[in-house]
Each structure stands twice: as structure tokens, then as C-alpha cells.
């Protein structure tokens, strides 16, 4: 949630006013000037106000055509474009729906949404009884950690959830899979976010195996070499500077820890004491792949590596840069 | 860094007039394809271009239709000629996207994406954080739900990218002409949208400009005599824009299809009196390679759900294995010999002109009688356009 009274343009979203030099591909010097094209708005919701006022009251409104019976949700127009613009009737919609198509997971958000990744948005079929209906675009959340492939697929049944503090925004609502909602809350309307458990998702279980153990030994050897090389690489040291992490990893081959302390990396078998968070994987090989110029982010995205929350995801890019930095400093020369 | 959009547009006009062995004095009017004001950082950016590109005191119309801006600008220019209002129309489009700067990451990309994301409405969609990639991938994932195993095979997509790379290598104007991208590299590249889009499957958002000159029959023949290059005739065009709102039934935009592409192509074929099987050369707006495959189905070259036959049945030509004047064999298709927007570069507003330029080049060089030029755009690929063009009979031996 955005803190109350936060500026619409974050204060760090700015650059110094200056004219600077930049080299062209032709080797010549060119000038560039720092500037902006910002317009502030107090934009009216106009005819959409009814929909957003209802959201604040924890209700979902649609507009239904008395002639063709189609339902528009959100109620984005009150006159049916298919029936000579006849006036549409206000209808209150159920807090259950079906995902209309498998939803994409955003990993690289645009500038205004940096820090929110990974997130999932999709189109929900809410007015299931109507002969034709628009889909409601909305954020999709899971109570089981970060969004990953296989959760928000076409046809999955969804439950509407309202934020506890609502301002009158499409972000006042989101949807979770019905299968993740406790039975006693399934029919509760409205259901509020605070009634579900998002903060401490249950850690998935992995089965210990001999293959896992073998894969873990290989991964530990690869990561130990990575850690040594990182100490010799200026770029890698820079990637890790001003960072302190204590990460626990639970795998089918056993546990280990990744420690980052101001510019250096260390990897040790065994679960660290009070880690920042714990990652879980069936296949310790994802860490060998990471060392081999791969990416932990991709492992998360592919559902091979489980993370408990978004803050964990934000740690990965620095780790992902290491193999490339080492290659550039120690191998390419 | 080396040029503003003033110079980019001027360069395109200079190349076009040189190619046609004419001067700007012979041009009656201009149509500009410029998709938004934010990238150029000027409202009415075409006003500052008028003098720079030699269009002083001539009528000028700006067209802006998202990713399909270039297509719609050409459509407008063609209608100006067809109406008899102008004899000779300059159609020019381009973009200056990468001057954007994101203060937090210190790079351009998140701000470029944010600017394009403003294509969504501010009430219901933009606040959810959608990007252009999400939007096209939503269509692709919807298609994959309905037709599993087609575009969902990453190896098929990667092989198409490798073939497009070969095409880009032989296009002197392709912005990635010096790159070598193999299918293996595509499969190893980073995810952008999970689990459907890797970095090397996306078009390159870039800056540039492209110009095409449209002329009446008499004027075209006159230019053709001067240049010794046969004219290309516009035989039919079609366009369709789907509803912004996605939904089920009625007029809503289905999530598993690109209906705009289908309608546009069907209308173009009807206007031209041809069918897809008459055409072997296609310059298709490939924002993403999975979308290229869907579009090939929608525009009637392959059954929906079987677009992977482009690779499986060896339908798509690899220009690396063809001479520059060789025609595709029976049943084969020459798709995006320019390298497409993936290797040519997507400078919105001008990239469809770039496709048109490439189609003309191949028709003349390979003596191919017909080609299809396609454009798509706007959120969820709701804008579509297609055009059938024909090599003058005197040119087809």
C-alpha cells in the first residue's frame, strides 16, 4: 500500500538539471540536456465514479444492458454501444470469478512500478450468467509466496478480495485462487486482505533424495569457486558492495547458506542461523546453472526456485550479475 | 545520440527522393506517422519537421494509431492519391524513443516502457502496471490456452528468430544487421514475461525514420521511367480495430485471437481479388515472434493452431540459403526478409514503411508479383492493417 499523503511523483524520481557530454558511435562528442515532460492531473473519474465509490463500499458494480443482456464490468460505460446506446442498469456482481486466460507474470516492470515485481495481472470473467460480458482486469495474488507459472491459468476459480484501506482505485481489489481461501471464508462477502495470510506463506516441502545430494555437492563446489572468483573481480565486488545478506536454502540434497557481507560472498553447507529468508528448490542444480552464466531470477520465474516474498526477489539481480561480472573481469581478457 | 528526430526524418526523405530520382518540389502533400508526443518531447512534432523535410506550404496530416501508426499513415497517403486530391504524397514516419531516462535505474528502458504503458487508460488498466510486452503476451498465452503445443514450443520460436536474424544480416538498413543470434542463444536468454517471452524473442524498440512515396498511375510511370525500376501498385488494403475492452461474446476483444489481423487481411484480399495462396512474400509486423506465428494463422496462411508448420514443414524461407534474386519454391513463404522489427528495429510510426520498402526491394529483386504488408498495434493487439501490393506487369518477367 502507498503511504498516505505520499507525493504522486516520488521525491527520488528526479534528475539534476544539466547539460552533459556524451560520445556518439562515430566517436564524436555530442551534448545532451536533462529535462522532463511532466503533467500533474486531478483527473475526474466522471461517470466511472459510481464504480469506484462502490469499490470503497466493498461492492463490485457492473452495467447491464436491458436489451441484449450484456454486462460491462468494470462499469466503464452506462449506455450500451451494441443497442443504440440504450441506458444500462446498475448490477452488483458476485465476488467469485474465473480467470479468462492464463495470465502473464511481469518481471521487468515500467518505471512507475519498479519494486513491485514479480506481479501478475489478468482478466477475470465475473458476469458468468450474462450472454456476453467484458472481463475485469485486476491484480492476481497468491498466499503461497510469489506468483509463478501454474497458479494463474485459464479457468482457475478466483475469489475477490478487498484491501482493508480503500481509496477509490482499481488497486483496492485483487483476486486469489479459491483453492487458497479457507472454507469458512469462501462465501464471505466482502472478504478483506487482512483475513488472509500473505505475510508468512507456508514453505513448500521437498523430498530428500540421493540425486539431490549429488547435485548439491556439485552446486556447492561451483558456488565456492564463484565466491573465490568474486573476490578477485572488481565488478563482482562492486555488485556486492554495501550489501549484507544471510540467505538460507533448503533443497532435496540438504541445506546451505549464502552470505554476503560488504563486497564479498561466502557459501557454506547447513542452514544459517536466523536467515533473512529461506529459498526452496527440488533441484540444487539451479545453483550450478546460476554459476554457469545462468540466473536465479529465471529459476524463480520458471517455478524451480521458491521464494517467500517480494523482498527476496529484489535480492536476486545482484547475485545474477556475479557470473557475468566475473566472466568480464577474469575470463575475457 | 548523433541525431534528433529532425535529422532522422530528413535522412529518410533524402534517401526516398534520391531513390525516386526526384526532388521534394514534385511532392504535393505529406502524411506523418508519429505515434506519440512524449518520445519526441514536443506536442505537434510534425510542425517543426515541415520546413526541415522540404514540405513548406504543402498540406500535411499526422496519423497516430499506436504500433500500427505506420500502416495507417500509408493508408491515409494512399487514400489521398486515390481520391485525386494529390498526385504525389510523401509518407514519412519515425520515432525518437531512447532519449527517455529512468532516474532510479539510470537507464532508458523502464521509462520507455512506462511511456508506452500510458497507452492504457488511467482508470482501470494503467494502475495495474501493464506493459506492452504483457499486453501482447496476454494474447499469446490466451492463444496457447486454446491451441496448446503450437506457439508454446520454445524451440520453434527460437528457430524462427534464427531465420529472421539471417534476413537482418543481409539488410543494410537493419539495426541489428551485424548480430548473430542462434536458436540456442534465444533459448538461453533471460525471461521478460514468464513463461512465454524471452529477451531475444522481442522486437527491438528503437529510433529511426522511414519514408515511402505514393503516386498516381501517371506520376508513378513517369518516376519509373526515370529510375528504371518498375512501379509497385497498391492492389487492396484492409484495416480493423477491435474493442479496447476484453471479454466474452458480443463486440468484446477475445483473448485467444487477433481478430483485427484476420479482418484486415480478409478485407485486403477481397479488395485485391487475391487469396493467401497467391502470395509468397510477407512483411509482417513482428512485435514478438509468438505474435508473428499467430498473425500468420489469422491472415490465412496456416490453420490456427498449426502455425508451427512454418518450421516443422520447412515453410519459412531462410534467406541465408537463397540467392538474392531467387524466388521461394512452391509452398514456401518469404517472411520478413528485412529481418522484421525484431532485427530491423521497431521505430514505431516508421517501421511499417520499412516493411513496405523491404517488400518492394524483394519484389523487384526476385521478380515476385505479389506481397502482403501488415501492421499491428495498441494494447492487446487490437489495431490491425494489411495491404496487398503488386509488381508492375512490365517488371514481372
Coordinates of C-alpha atoms in Angstrom, one line a residue, chain A residues 46-321:
Chain A
X46 CA -16.6 11.2 -14.0
X47 CA -19.1 8.5 -15.0
X48 CA -16.7 5.9 -13.5
X49 CA -17.1 7.5 -10.1
X50 CA -20.1 5.2 -9.3
X51 CA -17.9 2.1 -9.8
X52 CA -15.1 3.4 -7.6
X53 CA -17.5 4.8 -4.9
X54 CA -18.9 1.2 -4.8
X55 CA -15.4 -0.3 -4.5
X56 CA -14.8 1.9 -1.5
X57 CA -18.0 0.3 0.0
X58 CA -16.5 -3.1 -0.9
X59 CA -19.0 -3.8 -3.7
X60 CA -18.3 -4.7 -7.3
X61 CA -20.6 -2.9 -9.9
X62 CA -21.3 -3.7 -13.4
X63 CA -23.6 -2.1 -16.1
X64 CA -26.2 -4.4 -17.6
X65 CA -28.0 -3.8 -20.9
X66 CA -31.7 -4.2 -20.6
X67 CA -31.9 -5.2 -24.3
X68 CA -29.0 -7.6 -25.1
X69 CA -28.3 -8.5 -21.6
X70 CA -24.5 -8.0 -21.8
X71 CA -22.7 -6.9 -18.7
X72 CA -19.9 -4.5 -18.7
X73 CA -17.5 -4.9 -15.7
X74 CA -16.0 -2.6 -14.6
X75 CA -18.9 -0.4 -15.4
X76 CA -16.9 1.6 -17.9
X77 CA -20.0 2.9 -19.8
X78 CA -23.6 3.4 -18.9
X79 CA -25.0 3.2 -22.4
X80 CA -24.9 0.0 -24.5
X81 CA -22.8 0.5 -27.6
X82 CA -24.4 -2.6 -29.1
X83 CA -28.0 -1.4 -28.6
X84 CA -28.2 2.1 -29.9
X85 CA -26.8 3.4 -26.6
X86 CA -29.8 2.4 -24.5
X87 CA -29.2 3.2 -20.8
X88 CA -27.6 0.3 -18.9
X89 CA -28.8 -0.8 -15.4
X90 CA -26.5 -0.9 -12.4
X91 CA -25.9 -4.5 -11.2
X92 CA -24.0 -5.8 -8.2
X93 CA -21.7 -8.6 -9.2
X94 CA -20.7 -11.8 -7.3
X95 CA -17.3 -11.9 -5.6
X96 CA -16.3 -15.0 -7.4
X97 CA -15.0 -15.3 -11.0
X98 CA -13.0 -17.4 -13.4
X99 CA -9.7 -16.5 -15.0
X100 CA -10.4 -16.0 -18.7
X101 CA -6.9 -16.7 -19.9
X102 CA -3.6 -17.7 -18.4
X103 CA -2.0 -14.6 -17.0
X104 CA 1.5 -13.2 -17.8
X105 CA 3.8 -12.6 -14.8
X106 CA 5.6 -9.2 -15.0
X107 CA 9.3 -9.4 -14.1
X108 CA 10.6 -6.2 -15.6
X109 CA 8.1 -3.5 -14.7
X110 CA 8.0 0.0 -16.1
X111 CA 9.5 2.9 -14.3
X112 CA 6.3 3.7 -12.3
X113 CA 6.1 0.1 -10.9
X114 CA 9.7 -0.6 -10.1
X115 CA 9.9 -2.7 -6.9
X116 CA 6.5 -4.3 -7.4
X117 CA 7.8 -7.2 -9.5
X118 CA 7.1 -10.0 -9.8
X119 CA 3.4 -9.4 -10.1
X120 CA 0.5 -10.9 -12.0
X121 CA -2.5 -9.2 -13.6
X122 CA -5.2 -10.9 -15.6
X123 CA -8.7 -10.8 -17.0
X124 CA -11.5 -12.2 -14.9
X125 CA -14.9 -13.4 -16.1
X126 CA -17.2 -12.2 -13.4
X127 CA -20.6 -11.9 -15.0
X128 CA -20.7 -15.6 -15.8
X129 CA -24.5 -15.7 -16.3
X130 CA -24.6 -12.9 -18.9
X131 CA -24.7 -13.9 -22.6
X132 CA -21.8 -11.5 -23.2
X133 CA -19.6 -9.7 -20.8
X134 CA -16.4 -7.8 -20.5
X135 CA -13.6 -9.2 -18.4
X136 CA -12.5 -7.3 -15.3
X137 CA -8.7 -6.5 -15.4
X138 CA -7.2 -7.0 -12.0
X139 CA -4.2 -7.9 -10.0
X140 CA -3.9 -11.6 -9.0
X141 CA -2.2 -12.7 -5.8
X142 CA -1.3 -15.9 -4.2
X143 CA -1.0 -16.6 -0.4
X144 CA 1.7 -19.2 -1.2
X145 CA 4.7 -16.9 -2.0
X146 CA 5.4 -15.2 -5.2
X147 CA 3.3 -15.6 -8.4
X148 CA 4.8 -18.4 -10.5
X149 CA 3.6 -20.4 -13.6
X150 CA 0.9 -22.9 -13.0
X151 CA -1.2 -20.9 -10.5
X152 CA -3.0 -18.3 -12.6
X153 CA -4.0 -20.5 -15.6
X154 CA -7.1 -20.3 -17.7
X155 CA -10.2 -21.4 -15.9
X156 CA -8.9 -21.2 -12.3
X157 CA -11.6 -20.1 -9.9
X158 CA -11.0 -16.9 -8.1
X159 CA -12.2 -15.0 -5.1
X160 CA -12.4 -11.3 -4.9
X161 CA -10.5 -9.7 -2.0
X162 CA -10.8 -6.0 -0.9
X163 CA -7.9 -4.1 0.6
X164 CA -8.7 -3.1 4.2
X165 CA -8.0 0.6 3.4
X166 CA -9.7 1.6 0.1
X167 CA -9.2 4.9 -1.6
X168 CA -11.2 4.5 -4.8
X169 CA -8.8 2.8 -7.1
X170 CA -8.7 -0.4 -9.2
X171 CA -5.8 -1.4 -6.8
X172 CA -8.4 -1.5 -4.0
X173 CA -9.2 -5.0 -5.1
X174 CA -7.3 -8.2 -6.2
X175 CA -8.2 -11.9 -6.6
X176 CA -6.8 -15.1 -5.1
X177 CA -7.4 -18.7 -6.2
X178 CA -10.5 -20.1 -4.5
X179 CA -8.4 -23.1 -3.5
X180 CA -6.3 -20.9 -1.2
X181 CA -9.2 -19.4 0.7
X182 CA -10.1 -21.2 4.0
X183 CA -13.5 -22.9 3.7
X184 CA -15.2 -20.6 6.3
X185 CA -14.2 -17.5 4.3
X186 CA -15.2 -18.8 0.9
X187 CA -18.7 -17.3 1.0
X188 CA -17.8 -14.2 2.9
X189 CA -18.6 -11.0 1.0
X190 CA -16.7 -8.8 1.2
X191 CA -13.5 -10.6 2.1
X192 CA -10.7 -8.4 3.3
X193 CA -7.0 -8.8 2.7
X194 CA -6.3 -8.9 6.4
X195 CA -8.4 -12.0 6.7
X196 CA -5.9 -14.0 4.6
X197 CA -2.3 -14.8 5.3
X198 CA 0.1 -13.3 2.8
X199 CA 3.0 -12.4 5.1
X200 CA 4.1 -15.9 6.1
X201 CA 3.4 -18.3 3.4
X202 CA 3.9 -22.0 4.2
X203 CA 7.2 -23.2 2.9
X204 CA 6.8 -25.9 0.3
X205 CA 8.1 -29.4 1.2
X206 CA 10.8 -31.2 -0.7
X207 CA 11.7 -34.8 -0.6
X208 CA 15.3 -35.7 0.2
X209 CA 17.0 -37.7 -2.4
X210 CA 20.3 -39.2 -3.4
X211 CA 20.3 -37.4 -6.7
X212 CA 19.6 -34.2 -4.8
X213 CA 22.6 -34.8 -2.6
X214 CA 24.9 -35.3 -5.5
X215 CA 23.5 -32.2 -7.3
X216 CA 24.0 -30.2 -4.1
X217 CA 27.7 -31.3 -3.8
X218 CA 28.3 -30.2 -7.4
X219 CA 26.5 -26.9 -6.8
X220 CA 28.4 -26.2 -3.6
X221 CA 31.7 -26.8 -5.5
X222 CA 30.7 -24.4 -8.3
X223 CA 29.5 -21.7 -5.8
X224 CA 32.7 -22.0 -3.8
X225 CA 34.7 -21.3 -6.9
X226 CA 32.3 -18.4 -7.7
X227 CA 32.9 -16.9 -4.3
X228 CA 36.6 -17.1 -4.7
X229 CA 36.5 -15.6 -8.2
X230 CA 34.2 -12.9 -7.0
X231 CA 36.9 -11.8 -4.6
X232 CA 39.3 -11.3 -7.5
X233 CA 36.8 -9.5 -9.7
X234 CA 36.3 -5.7 -9.3
X235 CA 33.0 -5.8 -11.0
X236 CA 31.7 -8.6 -8.7
X237 CA 32.9 -6.8 -5.6
X238 CA 31.1 -3.7 -6.8
X239 CA 27.9 -5.7 -7.4
X240 CA 28.0 -6.9 -3.7
X241 CA 29.2 -3.6 -2.1
X242 CA 27.0 -2.1 0.6
X243 CA 25.0 -5.3 0.9
X244 CA 24.5 -7.7 3.8
X245 CA 22.5 -10.9 3.3
X246 CA 22.2 -14.1 5.1
X247 CA 20.2 -16.5 2.9
X248 CA 19.0 -19.9 3.8
X249 CA 18.5 -22.5 1.0
X250 CA 16.5 -25.7 1.6
X251 CA 16.9 -28.4 -1.2
X252 CA 16.3 -32.0 -1.8
X253 CA 20.0 -32.6 -1.2
X254 CA 20.3 -30.7 2.1
X255 CA 20.6 -27.1 3.2
X256 CA 23.2 -24.4 2.7
X257 CA 23.7 -20.7 3.3
X258 CA 24.8 -17.8 1.1
X259 CA 26.4 -15.0 3.0
X260 CA 27.1 -11.5 1.5
X261 CA 29.0 -9.0 3.6
X262 CA 30.0 -5.8 2.0
X263 CA 31.6 -6.8 -1.2
X264 CA 32.3 -10.5 -0.5
X265 CA 30.4 -13.8 -1.0
X266 CA 30.6 -16.9 1.1
X267 CA 28.8 -20.2 0.7
X268 CA 28.5 -22.8 3.5
X269 CA 26.7 -26.1 4.0
X270 CA 24.0 -26.2 6.6
X271 CA 21.1 -23.8 7.3
X272 CA 22.4 -20.5 8.6
X273 CA 21.1 -19.3 12.0
X274 CA 18.2 -16.8 11.6
X275 CA 18.5 -16.3 7.9
X276 CA 16.9 -13.2 6.2
X277 CA 14.6 -15.7 4.4
X278 CA 14.7 -19.3 3.1
X279 CA 14.5 -20.3 -0.6
X280 CA 13.4 -23.8 -1.5
X281 CA 14.2 -25.9 -4.5
X282 CA 13.7 -29.5 -5.5
X283 CA 16.7 -29.3 -7.8
X284 CA 20.0 -27.9 -6.3
X285 CA 21.2 -27.9 -10.0
X286 CA 19.6 -24.4 -10.4
X287 CA 22.5 -23.1 -8.4
X288 CA 25.0 -24.8 -10.7
X289 CA 23.1 -23.3 -13.6
X290 CA 23.3 -19.9 -12.0
X291 CA 27.1 -20.1 -11.7
X292 CA 27.3 -21.2 -15.3
X293 CA 26.2 -17.8 -16.5
X294 CA 22.5 -18.5 -15.7
X295 CA 20.1 -16.6 -13.5
X296 CA 18.4 -17.3 -10.2
X297 CA 15.6 -14.9 -11.3
X298 CA 14.9 -17.2 -14.2
X299 CA 14.8 -20.2 -11.9
X300 CA 12.1 -18.4 -9.8
X301 CA 10.2 -17.4 -12.9
X302 CA 10.2 -20.9 -14.1
X303 CA 8.9 -22.1 -10.8
X304 CA 12.1 -24.1 -10.0
X305 CA 13.1 -21.9 -7.0
X306 CA 10.6 -20.9 -4.4
X307 CA 10.8 -17.5 -2.6
X308 CA 8.6 -16.4 0.3
X309 CA 8.1 -12.8 -0.7
X310 CA 8.9 -9.9 -3.0
X311 CA 11.8 -8.5 -0.9
X312 CA 13.6 -11.8 -1.6
X313 CA 13.1 -11.4 -5.3
X314 CA 14.8 -7.9 -5.1
X315 CA 18.0 -9.6 -3.8
X316 CA 18.4 -11.8 -6.8
X317 CA 19.5 -9.3 -9.5
X318 CA 22.8 -8.5 -7.6
X319 CA 23.6 -12.3 -7.4
X320 CA 22.6 -12.8 -11.0
X321 CA 25.1 -10.2 -12.1

